Coordinates of C-alpha atoms in Angstrom, one line a residue:
M6 CA 0.0 0.0 0.0
I7 CA 1.5 3.3 -1.1
I8 CA 0.6 6.5 0.8
D9 CA 1.2 9.8 -0.8
T10 CA 3.3 12.1 1.3
T11 CA 1.0 15.0 0.6
E12 CA -1.8 13.1 2.3
V13 CA 0.3 12.4 5.3
Q14 CA 1.2 16.1 5.6
T15 CA -2.5 17.0 5.2
I16 CA -3.4 14.6 8.0
N17 CA -0.7 15.9 10.3
S18 CA -1.7 19.5 9.7
F19 CA -5.3 18.7 10.4
S20 CA -4.4 16.9 13.6
T21 CA -2.4 19.8 14.8
S22 CA -5.0 22.3 13.9
G23 CA -6.8 24.5 16.4
F24 CA -9.9 22.4 16.1
F25 CA -8.4 19.5 18.2
K26 CA -6.9 22.0 20.6
E27 CA -10.4 23.5 21.2
V28 CA -11.9 20.0 21.6
Y29 CA -9.2 19.0 24.1
G30 CA -9.8 22.2 26.1
L31 CA -13.6 21.4 26.2
I32 CA -13.0 17.9 27.4
W33 CA -11.1 19.2 30.4
I34 CA -14.1 21.3 31.4
I35 CA -16.2 18.1 31.9
P36 CA -14.4 16.9 35.1
I37 CA -14.4 20.4 36.5
L38 CA -18.1 20.8 36.0
T39 CA -18.7 17.4 37.5
L40 CA -16.7 18.3 40.5
I41 CA -18.6 21.5 41.0
L42 CA -21.9 19.6 40.7
E43 CA -20.8 17.1 43.3
I44 CA -19.6 19.9 45.6
T45 CA -23.0 21.7 45.3
I46 CA -24.9 18.5 46.2
G47 CA -22.5 17.9 49.1
V48 CA -23.2 21.4 50.5
L49 CA -26.9 20.8 50.2
V50 CA -26.6 17.5 52.1
I51 CA -24.5 19.3 54.8
V52 CA -27.2 22.0 55.3
W53 CA -29.9 19.3 55.6
L54 CA -27.8 17.2 58.0
E55 CA -27.0 20.2 60.2
R56 CA -30.6 21.1 60.6
E57 CA -31.7 17.6 61.3
I58 CA -28.9 16.9 63.8
S59 CA -29.4 20.3 65.5
A60 CA -33.1 19.5 65.8
A61 CA -32.3 16.1 67.3
I62 CA -29.8 17.6 69.8
Q63 CA -32.3 20.3 70.9
Q64 CA -35.2 17.9 71.0
R65 CA -37.3 19.8 68.4
I66 CA -38.8 19.2 65.0
G67 CA -36.5 20.0 62.1
P68 CA -37.4 20.8 58.5
E69 CA -40.2 18.6 57.3
Y70 CA -42.5 20.5 54.9
A71 CA -40.2 21.3 51.9
G72 CA -40.0 18.0 50.2
P73 CA -39.8 14.5 51.9
L74 CA -38.0 14.8 55.2
G75 CA -37.3 18.5 54.4
I76 CA -34.6 17.7 51.9
L77 CA -35.6 20.6 49.7
Q78 CA -35.4 23.2 52.4
A79 CA -31.8 24.2 51.5
I80 CA -32.9 24.7 47.8
A81 CA -35.9 26.8 48.9
D82 CA -33.6 29.0 51.1
G83 CA -31.1 29.4 48.2
T84 CA -33.8 30.3 45.8
K85 CA -35.2 32.9 48.2
L86 CA -31.8 34.5 48.6
L87 CA -31.3 34.6 44.8
L88 CA -34.6 36.5 44.4
K89 CA -33.9 39.0 47.1
E90 CA -32.8 42.5 46.4
D91 CA -29.0 43.1 46.5
L92 CA -28.6 46.2 48.6
L93 CA -25.4 48.3 48.6
P94 CA -24.1 50.6 51.4
S95 CA -24.4 54.2 50.4
R96 CA -21.1 55.3 52.0
G97 CA -19.1 52.1 51.6
D98 CA -16.5 51.0 49.1
I99 CA -18.7 49.3 46.5
R100 CA -15.8 47.5 44.7
L101 CA -14.4 46.0 47.8
F102 CA -17.9 45.3 49.0
S103 CA -18.7 43.3 45.9
V104 CA -15.4 41.5 45.4
G105 CA -15.0 40.2 48.9
P106 CA -17.6 37.4 48.8
S107 CA -16.3 36.2 45.5
I108 CA -12.8 35.9 46.8
A109 CA -14.0 33.9 49.8
V110 CA -15.8 31.4 47.6
I111 CA -13.2 31.1 44.8
S112 CA -10.3 30.5 47.2
V113 CA -12.2 27.6 48.8
L114 CA -13.3 26.1 45.5
L115 CA -9.7 26.0 44.2
S116 CA -8.8 23.7 47.2
Y117 CA -10.9 20.9 45.7
L118 CA -8.4 20.5 42.8
V119 CA -6.0 18.5 44.9
I120 CA -8.5 16.3 46.8
P121 CA -8.4 12.6 45.7
F122 CA -11.9 11.0 46.0
G123 CA -10.5 7.7 44.8
Y124 CA -7.7 6.0 43.0
R125 CA -6.8 8.4 40.1
L126 CA -9.9 10.5 40.9
V127 CA -8.1 13.8 41.4
L128 CA -8.0 16.8 39.1
A129 CA -4.4 17.8 40.0
D130 CA -2.0 15.4 41.7
L131 CA 0.7 17.9 42.7
G132 CA 3.7 17.3 44.9
I133 CA 2.8 20.3 47.0
G134 CA -0.9 19.4 47.1
V135 CA -1.6 19.9 50.9
F136 CA 0.6 23.0 51.1
L137 CA -1.3 24.4 48.1
W138 CA -4.5 24.0 50.0
I139 CA -3.0 25.9 53.0
A140 CA -1.8 28.7 50.7
I141 CA -5.1 29.0 48.9
S142 CA -7.2 28.9 52.1
S143 CA -5.2 31.8 53.5
I144 CA -6.6 34.0 50.8
A145 CA -10.2 33.7 52.1
P146 CA -9.7 35.9 55.2
I147 CA -8.5 38.7 52.8
G148 CA -11.9 38.6 51.2
L149 CA -13.6 38.8 54.6
L150 CA -11.4 41.7 55.6
M151 CA -12.2 43.5 52.3
S152 CA -15.9 42.9 52.9
G153 CA -15.7 44.3 56.4
Y154 CA -13.8 47.3 55.3
G155 CA -15.9 48.0 52.3
S156 CA -19.1 47.9 54.4
N157 CA -18.1 51.1 56.2
N158 CA -19.5 49.6 59.4
K159 CA -17.6 49.3 62.7
Y160 CA -19.1 45.9 63.4
S161 CA -18.3 44.6 60.0
F162 CA -14.8 45.9 60.1
S163 CA -14.2 44.3 63.6
G164 CA -15.5 41.0 62.2
G165 CA -13.1 41.2 59.3
L166 CA -10.2 41.9 61.6
R167 CA -11.2 39.0 63.8
A168 CA -11.3 36.7 60.8
A169 CA -7.8 37.7 59.7
A170 CA -6.4 37.3 63.2
Q171 CA -8.1 34.0 63.7
S172 CA -6.8 32.6 60.4
I173 CA -3.2 33.6 61.1
S174 CA -3.4 32.1 64.6
Y175 CA -4.5 28.7 63.6
E176 CA -2.9 28.3 60.2
I177 CA 0.5 27.9 61.8
P178 CA -0.3 24.9 64.0
L179 CA -2.2 23.4 61.0
T180 CA 0.8 23.8 58.7
L181 CA 3.1 22.2 61.3
C182 CA 0.8 19.2 61.5
V183 CA 0.9 18.8 57.8
L184 CA 4.7 19.1 57.8
S185 CA 4.9 16.3 60.3
I186 CA 2.9 14.0 58.0
S187 CA 5.2 14.9 55.1
L188 CA 8.2 13.8 57.2
R189 CA 6.5 10.5 58.1
L190 CA 5.9 9.9 54.4
E191 CA 9.5 10.4 53.5
I192 CA 10.9 7.7 55.8
G193 CA 8.1 5.2 54.9
R194 CA 8.3 5.3 51.2
N195 CA 9.3 1.8 49.9
D196 CA 11.2 1.2 53.1
Q197 CA 14.2 3.0 51.6
V198 CA 16.5 5.6 53.1
V199 CA 15.4 9.1 52.0
L200 CA 17.7 11.8 53.2
P201 CA 16.2 15.3 53.6
Y202 CA 18.9 16.9 51.3
D203 CA 18.3 14.3 48.6
S204 CA 14.7 15.1 47.9
D205 CA 12.1 17.6 48.8
L206 CA 9.3 16.9 51.2
D207 CA 6.4 15.3 49.3
S208 CA 3.0 16.5 50.2
S209 CA 1.0 14.9 47.4
T210 CA -2.4 13.9 48.6
V211 CA -2.4 10.7 46.6
D212 CA 1.0 9.6 48.0
I213 CA -0.2 10.3 51.5
V214 CA -3.3 8.1 51.1
E215 CA -1.3 5.3 49.5
A216 CA 1.3 5.4 52.2
Q217 CA -1.4 4.8 54.8
S218 CA -2.8 1.8 52.9
K219 CA 0.3 -0.3 53.5
Y220 CA -0.8 -1.7 56.8
G221 CA -4.5 -1.4 56.4
F222 CA -6.5 0.1 59.2
W223 CA -3.5 0.4 61.6
G224 CA -1.5 2.3 59.0
W225 CA -3.6 5.4 59.3
N226 CA -1.9 8.5 60.4
L227 CA -4.5 8.8 63.1
W228 CA -2.5 6.2 65.1
R229 CA 0.9 7.5 64.1
Q230 CA 0.2 11.2 64.7
P231 CA -2.5 11.3 67.5
I232 CA -1.3 14.6 68.8
G233 CA -1.2 16.1 65.3
F234 CA -4.7 14.8 64.6
L235 CA -6.2 16.6 67.6
V236 CA -4.4 19.8 66.8
F237 CA -5.4 19.6 63.2
L238 CA -9.0 18.9 64.2
I239 CA -9.2 22.0 66.4
S240 CA -7.3 24.2 63.9
S241 CA -9.6 23.2 61.0
L242 CA -12.7 24.0 63.1
A243 CA -11.2 27.4 63.8
E244 CA -10.4 27.9 60.2
C245 CA -14.0 27.1 59.3
E246 CA -15.2 29.6 61.9
R247 CA -17.4 27.1 63.5
L248 CA -18.7 27.2 67.1
P249 CA -17.0 27.6 69.5
F250 CA -14.7 29.6 67.2
D251 CA -17.2 31.8 65.3
L252 CA -16.0 35.0 66.8
P253 CA -15.9 36.9 63.4
E254 CA -19.7 36.7 63.2
A255 CA -20.7 36.6 66.9
E256 CA -24.3 37.9 67.1
E257 CA -24.0 39.1 70.7
E258 CA -21.1 41.4 70.0
L259 CA -20.9 42.2 66.2
V260 CA -24.6 41.7 65.0
A261 CA -23.4 39.4 62.3
G262 CA -19.8 40.6 61.7
Y263 CA -18.6 41.1 58.2
Q264 CA -22.0 39.9 56.9
T265 CA -24.0 42.7 58.5
E266 CA -24.5 44.9 55.5
Y267 CA -25.0 42.1 52.9
S268 CA -28.2 40.8 51.4
G269 CA -29.4 38.6 48.5
I270 CA -26.8 36.6 46.6
K271 CA -23.8 38.1 48.2
Y272 CA -25.1 37.1 51.6
A273 CA -25.6 33.6 50.3
L274 CA -22.0 33.4 49.0
F275 CA -20.7 33.8 52.6
Y276 CA -22.7 30.8 53.8
L277 CA -21.7 28.9 50.7
A278 CA -18.0 29.6 51.4
S279 CA -18.5 28.5 55.1
Y280 CA -20.0 25.1 54.1
L281 CA -17.5 24.6 51.3
N282 CA -14.7 25.3 53.7
L283 CA -16.2 22.8 56.2
L284 CA -16.5 20.1 53.6
V285 CA -12.9 20.6 52.3
S286 CA -11.5 20.5 55.8
S287 CA -13.4 17.3 56.5
L288 CA -12.0 15.8 53.2
F289 CA -8.5 16.8 54.2
V290 CA -8.9 15.2 57.6
T291 CA -9.9 12.0 55.7
V292 CA -7.0 12.2 53.4
L293 CA -4.3 13.1 55.9
Y294 CA -5.4 10.9 58.9
L295 CA -8.1 8.5 58.0
G296 CA -6.6 6.7 55.0
G297 CA -8.6 8.4 52.3
W298 CA -10.4 6.0 50.0
N299 CA -8.7 2.9 51.5
F300 CA -10.5 1.0 54.2
S301 CA -9.4 -2.5 55.4
I302 CA -9.6 -4.5 58.6
P303 CA -6.4 -6.2 59.6
Y304 CA -6.1 -9.6 57.9
I305 CA -9.4 -9.0 56.1
P306 CA -8.8 -6.6 53.2
I307 CA -12.2 -5.1 52.1
P308 CA -11.3 -4.8 48.4
E309 CA -10.2 -8.4 48.2
L310 CA -13.2 -9.6 50.2
F311 CA -15.7 -8.0 47.8
R312 CA -13.5 -8.5 44.8
I313 CA -13.3 -4.8 44.1
N314 CA -9.8 -5.1 42.6
Q315 CA -11.3 -7.4 39.9
M316 CA -14.1 -4.9 39.2
A317 CA -12.8 -2.3 36.9
G318 CA -14.5 0.9 35.9
I319 CA -17.4 2.7 37.6
F320 CA -18.2 0.4 40.4
G321 CA -14.7 0.5 41.9
M322 CA -14.7 4.3 41.6
T323 CA -18.1 4.5 43.3
I324 CA -16.8 2.4 46.2
D325 CA -13.8 4.7 46.6
I326 CA -16.0 7.8 46.6
F327 CA -18.4 6.3 49.0
I328 CA -15.6 5.4 51.5
T329 CA -14.1 8.9 51.2
L330 CA -17.4 10.7 51.8
A331 CA -18.4 8.4 54.6
K332 CA -15.2 9.3 56.5
A333 CA -15.6 13.0 55.7
Y334 CA -19.2 13.1 56.9
L335 CA -18.1 11.4 60.1
F336 CA -16.0 14.5 60.8
L337 CA -18.9 16.7 59.7
F338 CA -21.1 15.0 62.4
I339 CA -18.4 15.8 65.0
S340 CA -18.3 19.5 64.0
I341 CA -22.1 19.8 63.9
T342 CA -22.4 18.2 67.3
T343 CA -19.6 20.4 68.7
R344 CA -21.6 23.5 67.5
W345 CA -24.5 22.7 69.8
T346 CA -22.4 21.4 72.7
L347 CA -19.7 23.9 73.6
P348 CA -20.3 27.7 74.3
R349 CA -18.6 30.4 72.3
M350 CA -15.2 31.5 73.4
R351 CA -14.0 35.0 74.0
I352 CA -11.6 36.6 71.5
D353 CA -8.7 36.5 74.1
Q354 CA -9.4 32.9 74.9
L355 CA -9.4 32.1 71.1
L356 CA -6.0 33.7 70.5
N357 CA -4.5 32.2 73.7
L358 CA -5.6 28.7 72.6
G359 CA -3.9 29.2 69.2
W360 CA -0.7 30.9 70.3
K361 CA 0.0 29.6 73.8
F362 CA -1.3 26.0 73.5
L363 CA -1.7 24.7 69.9
L364 CA 1.5 26.3 68.6
P365 CA 3.8 24.8 71.2
I366 CA 2.1 21.4 71.0
S367 CA 2.4 21.3 67.2
L368 CA 6.0 22.4 67.4
G369 CA 6.7 19.6 70.0
N370 CA 4.9 17.1 67.7
L371 CA 7.1 18.2 64.8
L372 CA 10.3 17.9 66.9
L373 CA 9.2 14.4 67.9
T374 CA 8.6 13.4 64.3
T375 CA 11.9 14.9 63.2
S376 CA 13.7 13.0 66.0
S377 CA 12.1 9.7 65.0
T378 CA 12.9 10.4 61.4
C379 CA 16.6 10.9 62.2
L380 CA 16.7 7.7 64.3
T381 CA 15.1 5.7 61.5
I382 CA 17.5 7.1 58.9
N383 CA 20.5 6.3 61.1
N384 CA 19.3 2.7 61.7
R385 CA 18.8 2.1 58.0
I386 CA 22.3 3.5 57.2
R387 CA 23.8 1.2 59.7

């Protein structure tokens, strides 16, 4: 069979044309849109669960009229906020006032790019995945501060300042806990000696999950880093501004904090950012400490028991997503229960807890992890 060279050149030019580049770009939009849809459904489920659990704790009737078991109540509230009038403060900075809620939501949405929901179910498997989440999440308080300042309201501005101070206070212990897990990952990879000056610390979320799957249930970082787990748990609750750490929007002191002057869709964006942040924190607790999508009882591997390894395709992915979300919603149950159990702290107690207790404890945990890393490396060299 003889192929004309002109035909080959024509095919190559067609394959490298802009048409295929546009199609390739459109294909990459599909996973992103799917992730956004799943996140939206997850937020609606969280709102419904919080109302039901809160009603059960307070021994009252929760939502029950909007749909069966009240599952459509969150959609009804969102529709109401979309249809409400968007009011603007007459003497405020309109640009800062309008951009603030968007920054708060976008910074949280970007964090979902590095979360693995299952094996190869991650949009961006980066070597700095966890630290990218910490860096992106630190942008959200800037949006809250912009909102408080742009409102031209002393209560709103005080709430924005509290949000910034609270974020700075609790991001440092949270980062130190993540650094401890990265050190543990380096000494456990393939049982080989990995010197700190030979390679950078790997904080890929996929690698962290796979490192915990080596010994099944007992390989979770929950047992290897119990102190770091508690510090991370408290710090993540403070980062989400959940009770007892909701000082930036304390009703008794600041009316509603940085949200005071907002209405309509902008007001809804703050609540959306809050629940998105709560969901992403619970997912990172699952990835860092609870083994991610892996779940196995010692000597009884769940995937082999149900033959999940032989089942390729959608069913295996569904099982991975289900296990990840089940662990994440366990953390959500703890955070919702904590909201209706503990009283709100004062601002001085909040800052003292972060700087005087959690920071020294996280530093001590990092030093212990570093010491065990050095001892392990020395033993392997010998």
